[in-house]
Coordinates of C-alpha atoms in Angstrom, one line a residue:
M1 CA 67.6 -65.2 -99.8
L2 CA 69.8 -64.6 -103.6
E3 CA 72.9 -66.8 -103.9
L4 CA 74.7 -64.0 -105.2
T5 CA 78.6 -64.1 -105.2
E6 CA 81.1 -61.4 -105.2
K7 CA 81.7 -60.8 -108.8
N8 CA 77.4 -60.1 -109.1
Y9 CA 78.1 -57.3 -106.6
H10 CA 82.0 -56.3 -108.7
A11 CA 79.9 -56.2 -111.7
A12 CA 76.0 -54.3 -110.1
I13 CA 79.0 -51.5 -109.1
T14 CA 81.5 -51.2 -112.3
E15 CA 78.1 -51.1 -114.2
N16 CA 76.0 -48.2 -112.6
F17 CA 79.6 -46.5 -111.9
P18 CA 82.1 -47.1 -114.3
Q19 CA 83.9 -43.7 -112.4
V20 CA 85.0 -46.0 -109.7
L21 CA 87.9 -47.5 -110.4
I22 CA 87.8 -50.7 -107.9
E23 CA 91.1 -51.5 -106.7
T24 CA 89.8 -53.2 -103.2
C25 CA 86.7 -54.7 -102.4
E26 CA 86.3 -56.2 -99.3
P27 CA 82.7 -58.0 -97.5
L28 CA 82.3 -55.2 -94.4
N29 CA 79.2 -56.9 -93.0
E30 CA 75.7 -58.9 -93.3
G31 CA 73.2 -58.9 -91.9
W32 CA 70.0 -59.8 -92.4
A33 CA 68.7 -57.7 -94.6
N34 CA 71.9 -56.1 -96.5
R35 CA 75.1 -57.3 -97.7
T36 CA 78.2 -54.5 -97.5
F37 CA 81.3 -54.0 -98.6
L38 CA 84.1 -51.6 -98.6
V39 CA 85.2 -50.1 -101.9
N40 CA 88.6 -48.9 -102.1
Q41 CA 88.5 -47.9 -98.4
Q42 CA 86.8 -45.3 -98.8
I43 CA 83.1 -46.3 -100.5
V44 CA 80.6 -48.4 -98.6
F45 CA 78.4 -50.6 -101.0
R46 CA 74.9 -51.7 -99.2
F47 CA 73.6 -54.8 -100.7
P48 CA 69.8 -55.2 -100.2
K49 CA 68.7 -58.9 -100.0
H50 CA 64.9 -59.0 -100.8
Q51 CA 62.5 -56.0 -102.4
V52 CA 61.7 -54.9 -99.0
A53 CA 65.2 -54.0 -97.8
A54 CA 65.4 -52.8 -101.3
D55 CA 62.4 -50.3 -100.2
D56 CA 63.8 -49.6 -97.7
L57 CA 66.8 -48.3 -99.0
V58 CA 65.4 -46.0 -101.0
R59 CA 63.8 -44.5 -98.3
E60 CA 66.2 -44.3 -96.5
M61 CA 68.0 -42.7 -99.4
R62 CA 65.8 -40.3 -100.0
L63 CA 65.6 -39.0 -95.3
L64 CA 69.6 -39.0 -94.4
P65 CA 70.3 -35.6 -96.2
E66 CA 67.5 -33.5 -94.9
L67 CA 68.2 -35.7 -91.6
A68 CA 72.4 -35.2 -91.3
P69 CA 72.4 -31.3 -90.7
T70 CA 69.7 -32.0 -88.1
V71 CA 72.0 -33.8 -86.0
P72 CA 75.2 -34.2 -84.1
L73 CA 77.0 -37.3 -85.1
S74 CA 78.1 -39.1 -88.6
I75 CA 75.0 -40.6 -90.4
P76 CA 75.4 -42.5 -94.5
Q77 CA 75.4 -40.0 -96.9
Y78 CA 74.5 -41.6 -100.1
L79 CA 76.7 -40.3 -102.7
Y80 CA 75.6 -43.2 -105.1
H81 CA 72.1 -45.2 -106.3
G82 CA 72.7 -47.8 -108.2
Q83 CA 69.6 -49.3 -110.0
P84 CA 69.2 -53.1 -111.5
T85 CA 71.3 -54.9 -113.5
Q86 CA 71.2 -57.8 -115.1
H87 CA 74.1 -59.3 -112.2
Y88 CA 71.9 -57.7 -109.7
P89 CA 67.9 -57.3 -108.8
F90 CA 67.3 -54.0 -106.6
V91 CA 68.2 -50.8 -106.3
F92 CA 71.7 -50.3 -104.0
G93 CA 73.4 -47.6 -102.6
G94 CA 77.2 -46.3 -101.5
Y95 CA 78.0 -44.1 -99.1
A96 CA 81.2 -42.5 -97.7
F97 CA 83.0 -45.0 -95.2
I98 CA 82.9 -43.6 -91.3
D99 CA 85.7 -44.1 -89.8
G100 CA 84.7 -46.4 -86.0
T101 CA 84.2 -49.9 -84.4
P102 CA 81.0 -50.7 -84.1
L103 CA 80.2 -50.6 -79.8
N104 CA 79.2 -54.3 -80.0
Q105 CA 82.5 -55.7 -80.8
C106 CA 84.4 -53.6 -78.3
S107 CA 85.9 -55.3 -74.8
P108 CA 83.4 -56.0 -72.1
H109 CA 85.2 -52.9 -70.1
V110 CA 84.5 -50.0 -73.3
Q111 CA 80.3 -51.7 -73.7
S112 CA 79.9 -50.6 -69.2
A113 CA 81.6 -47.0 -70.1
S114 CA 80.0 -44.4 -70.1
W115 CA 81.7 -42.0 -71.8
W116 CA 79.5 -43.2 -75.4
Q117 CA 76.1 -42.8 -73.6
P118 CA 75.8 -39.0 -73.0
P119 CA 76.8 -38.3 -76.7
L120 CA 74.1 -41.2 -77.3
G121 CA 71.6 -39.3 -75.5
T122 CA 71.8 -35.8 -77.3
F123 CA 71.7 -37.3 -80.9
L124 CA 68.4 -39.5 -80.0
T125 CA 67.1 -36.0 -79.0
A126 CA 68.1 -34.1 -82.1
L127 CA 66.4 -37.4 -84.3
H128 CA 63.3 -37.0 -82.5
R129 CA 62.9 -33.1 -83.0
F130 CA 63.0 -34.4 -86.9
P131 CA 59.3 -33.7 -88.4
I132 CA 57.0 -36.5 -88.4
D133 CA 54.9 -34.7 -91.9
R134 CA 58.0 -34.7 -92.6
V135 CA 59.2 -38.2 -93.0
Q136 CA 55.8 -38.7 -94.6
D137 CA 56.8 -37.0 -97.3
L138 CA 59.8 -38.5 -98.0
F139 CA 58.7 -42.0 -97.4
E140 CA 55.1 -41.8 -99.3
I141 CA 53.5 -44.1 -97.5
D142 CA 51.6 -43.5 -94.7
V143 CA 53.6 -44.2 -91.2
C144 CA 52.3 -45.0 -87.4
T145 CA 52.3 -41.2 -86.5
T146 CA 49.3 -42.2 -83.5
S147 CA 49.6 -43.8 -80.0
Q148 CA 46.7 -45.6 -81.5
A149 CA 48.4 -47.1 -84.4
W150 CA 51.7 -48.0 -83.0
Q151 CA 49.7 -50.3 -80.5
E152 CA 47.7 -51.9 -83.1
G153 CA 50.9 -53.2 -85.1
I154 CA 52.2 -54.0 -81.9
T155 CA 48.7 -56.0 -82.2
K156 CA 49.3 -57.6 -85.3
M157 CA 52.6 -58.5 -84.1
W158 CA 51.4 -60.3 -81.3
E159 CA 49.2 -62.8 -83.8
K160 CA 51.9 -63.5 -85.5
I161 CA 53.7 -64.5 -82.5
R162 CA 51.1 -66.6 -81.8
T163 CA 50.3 -67.9 -85.4
Y164 CA 54.5 -68.6 -86.5
I165 CA 56.2 -68.7 -83.0
F166 CA 54.0 -70.6 -80.5
P167 CA 54.6 -73.7 -82.3
L168 CA 58.8 -73.5 -81.3
L169 CA 57.6 -72.3 -77.5
T170 CA 57.5 -74.6 -74.4
R171 CA 53.8 -74.6 -72.9
R172 CA 55.5 -72.4 -70.5
Q173 CA 56.6 -69.9 -72.5
Q174 CA 53.3 -69.9 -73.7
E175 CA 51.2 -69.3 -71.2
E176 CA 53.5 -67.1 -69.2
L177 CA 54.2 -64.7 -73.2
T178 CA 50.7 -65.2 -73.2
T179 CA 49.3 -63.4 -70.0
Y180 CA 52.6 -60.6 -70.3
F181 CA 51.1 -59.2 -73.4
E182 CA 47.3 -59.1 -72.8
Q183 CA 48.4 -57.4 -69.5
V184 CA 50.7 -54.6 -71.4
M185 CA 48.5 -54.9 -74.3
A186 CA 45.6 -54.1 -72.2
N187 CA 47.1 -51.0 -70.1
Q188 CA 45.9 -48.2 -72.8
S189 CA 47.2 -45.3 -70.5
I190 CA 51.4 -47.2 -71.3
F191 CA 50.6 -46.4 -74.5
S192 CA 50.0 -43.2 -74.1
F193 CA 52.9 -41.0 -76.0
T194 CA 53.9 -38.2 -78.3
P195 CA 55.4 -40.5 -81.8
V196 CA 58.6 -39.3 -82.9
V197 CA 60.7 -40.1 -86.0
I198 CA 62.9 -43.2 -84.6
H199 CA 66.1 -44.9 -85.6
Q200 CA 63.7 -48.6 -84.4
D201 CA 67.9 -50.7 -84.5
F202 CA 69.3 -48.2 -82.2
Y203 CA 71.8 -51.2 -81.0
S204 CA 75.6 -51.4 -79.9
H205 CA 75.8 -52.8 -83.8
N206 CA 75.6 -49.5 -85.5
I207 CA 76.7 -47.3 -83.3
L208 CA 80.5 -46.7 -84.3
V209 CA 83.2 -45.2 -81.3
D210 CA 87.1 -44.3 -81.5
V211 CA 87.7 -46.2 -78.2
D212 CA 91.3 -44.1 -78.3
T213 CA 89.6 -40.9 -78.5
E214 CA 86.9 -41.5 -76.7
T215 CA 84.1 -40.6 -79.2
V216 CA 81.3 -41.4 -81.2
T217 CA 81.8 -41.7 -84.7
G218 CA 79.1 -42.3 -85.9
I219 CA 75.6 -43.9 -86.8
I220 CA 74.5 -46.1 -89.1
D221 CA 71.7 -48.8 -90.6
W222 CA 69.0 -46.7 -90.8
G223 CA 66.7 -49.2 -92.6
S224 CA 63.9 -49.4 -89.6
C225 CA 63.7 -45.9 -89.2
T226 CA 60.0 -44.7 -88.9
V227 CA 57.7 -42.8 -86.9
G228 CA 56.9 -44.8 -83.4
D229 CA 57.7 -44.7 -79.8
P230 CA 60.7 -42.7 -78.7
A231 CA 61.3 -45.2 -75.5
E232 CA 62.1 -47.5 -78.2
D233 CA 65.4 -46.0 -79.1
V234 CA 66.4 -44.7 -75.6
G235 CA 65.9 -47.6 -73.6
D236 CA 68.7 -47.3 -70.8
L237 CA 69.7 -43.8 -72.0
G238 CA 66.8 -42.3 -70.3
A239 CA 69.2 -39.3 -68.0
Y240 CA 70.9 -38.2 -71.3
Y241 CA 67.7 -37.9 -73.3
D242 CA 66.3 -34.3 -73.1
G243 CA 62.8 -35.3 -74.7
I244 CA 59.4 -36.0 -73.3
I245 CA 59.4 -38.9 -70.8
D246 CA 56.0 -39.8 -70.3
D247 CA 54.3 -41.8 -67.4
G248 CA 54.1 -44.8 -69.5
W249 CA 57.9 -44.7 -70.6
H250 CA 59.8 -47.6 -68.5
S251 CA 56.9 -49.7 -68.7
R252 CA 57.7 -49.6 -72.8
C253 CA 61.3 -49.8 -72.3
A254 CA 60.6 -52.6 -69.7
F255 CA 58.3 -54.6 -73.0
Y256 CA 60.8 -54.1 -75.6
R257 CA 64.0 -55.4 -74.2
R258 CA 62.1 -58.6 -73.1
T259 CA 59.5 -59.1 -76.5
A260 CA 62.8 -57.8 -78.7
P261 CA 63.8 -61.0 -79.8
F262 CA 60.6 -61.8 -81.3
P263 CA 60.2 -59.7 -84.3
D264 CA 64.1 -60.6 -85.2
L265 CA 62.7 -63.7 -85.4
L266 CA 59.0 -63.1 -87.3
Y267 CA 61.3 -61.6 -90.0
V268 CA 63.8 -64.6 -90.5
L269 CA 61.1 -67.2 -90.1
E270 CA 59.6 -64.5 -93.4
H271 CA 62.6 -64.9 -95.1
N272 CA 63.6 -68.6 -95.1
Q273 CA 66.5 -68.2 -92.6
Q274 CA 66.6 -70.8 -91.1
E275 CA 70.4 -70.6 -90.0
K276 CA 69.8 -67.6 -87.9
V277 CA 66.6 -69.2 -85.8
A278 CA 68.8 -71.2 -83.2
S279 CA 70.4 -67.8 -81.8
I280 CA 67.5 -65.8 -81.5
M281 CA 65.9 -69.1 -79.2
R282 CA 68.3 -68.7 -77.0
K283 CA 67.2 -65.4 -76.8
I284 CA 64.3 -66.6 -76.4
D285 CA 64.9 -68.6 -73.5
A286 CA 67.4 -66.3 -71.5
L287 CA 64.4 -64.1 -71.4
W288 CA 61.6 -66.7 -70.6
M289 CA 62.0 -69.6 -68.7
P290 CA 61.6 -73.8 -71.3

């Protein structure tokens, strides 16, 4: 992980975009892959922490301009495409600030409300209709365009879990997790779905809402966007979703819920973010009794 100060980010913006006169520059959020700053209360600048995140950002900046007219909610529109400088080593981007509060920062009453669910279902219905061939062209890399390829990706993840995460688990967790994965992966019918374009990080921290007007104002953080299983995005929003609900849908939704912390833990271990390990292990312990 890069050890940079706010001066580095400020200098990178100024060197790339001298027309942007920075009056205020406030830290907005720090995720696992990116740091963001709100400049002049108008522009969100997003700085990747490593090359993988930078590559994801490049693909995101290619996709979102074409995706925006096809979906009913606001998504980031990158107006600034920054290049590496002596102060900052990766590409970065800036988009017009989307007003709203992340759903995970709202009160429990709001998080359990129903008013924000139908707009999300409508949004995902539109997103999942975007042509996957076009995503392939824009990303300029191979993406999983079959359910078999998706299942193969999960198999590789399982191999990494056994190699890197098993040493952190109790014997009981190892045995129960092994039994569960083997049962799921052996059932080929579960993975007979039609791949679509998915956000793949469609969780409350990336959903912006206006509580006063009870509206969803935007969907952010598209770095994980790919072609894959629609059920991973939709989850509990199935009642408001107008896409195809196949026979294995509910089994896969349960699978994603029970295994959600493991990709996160693999990520932080790979990028040596040891300070995040304990919090993810608590989530694993809540799902899989130690």
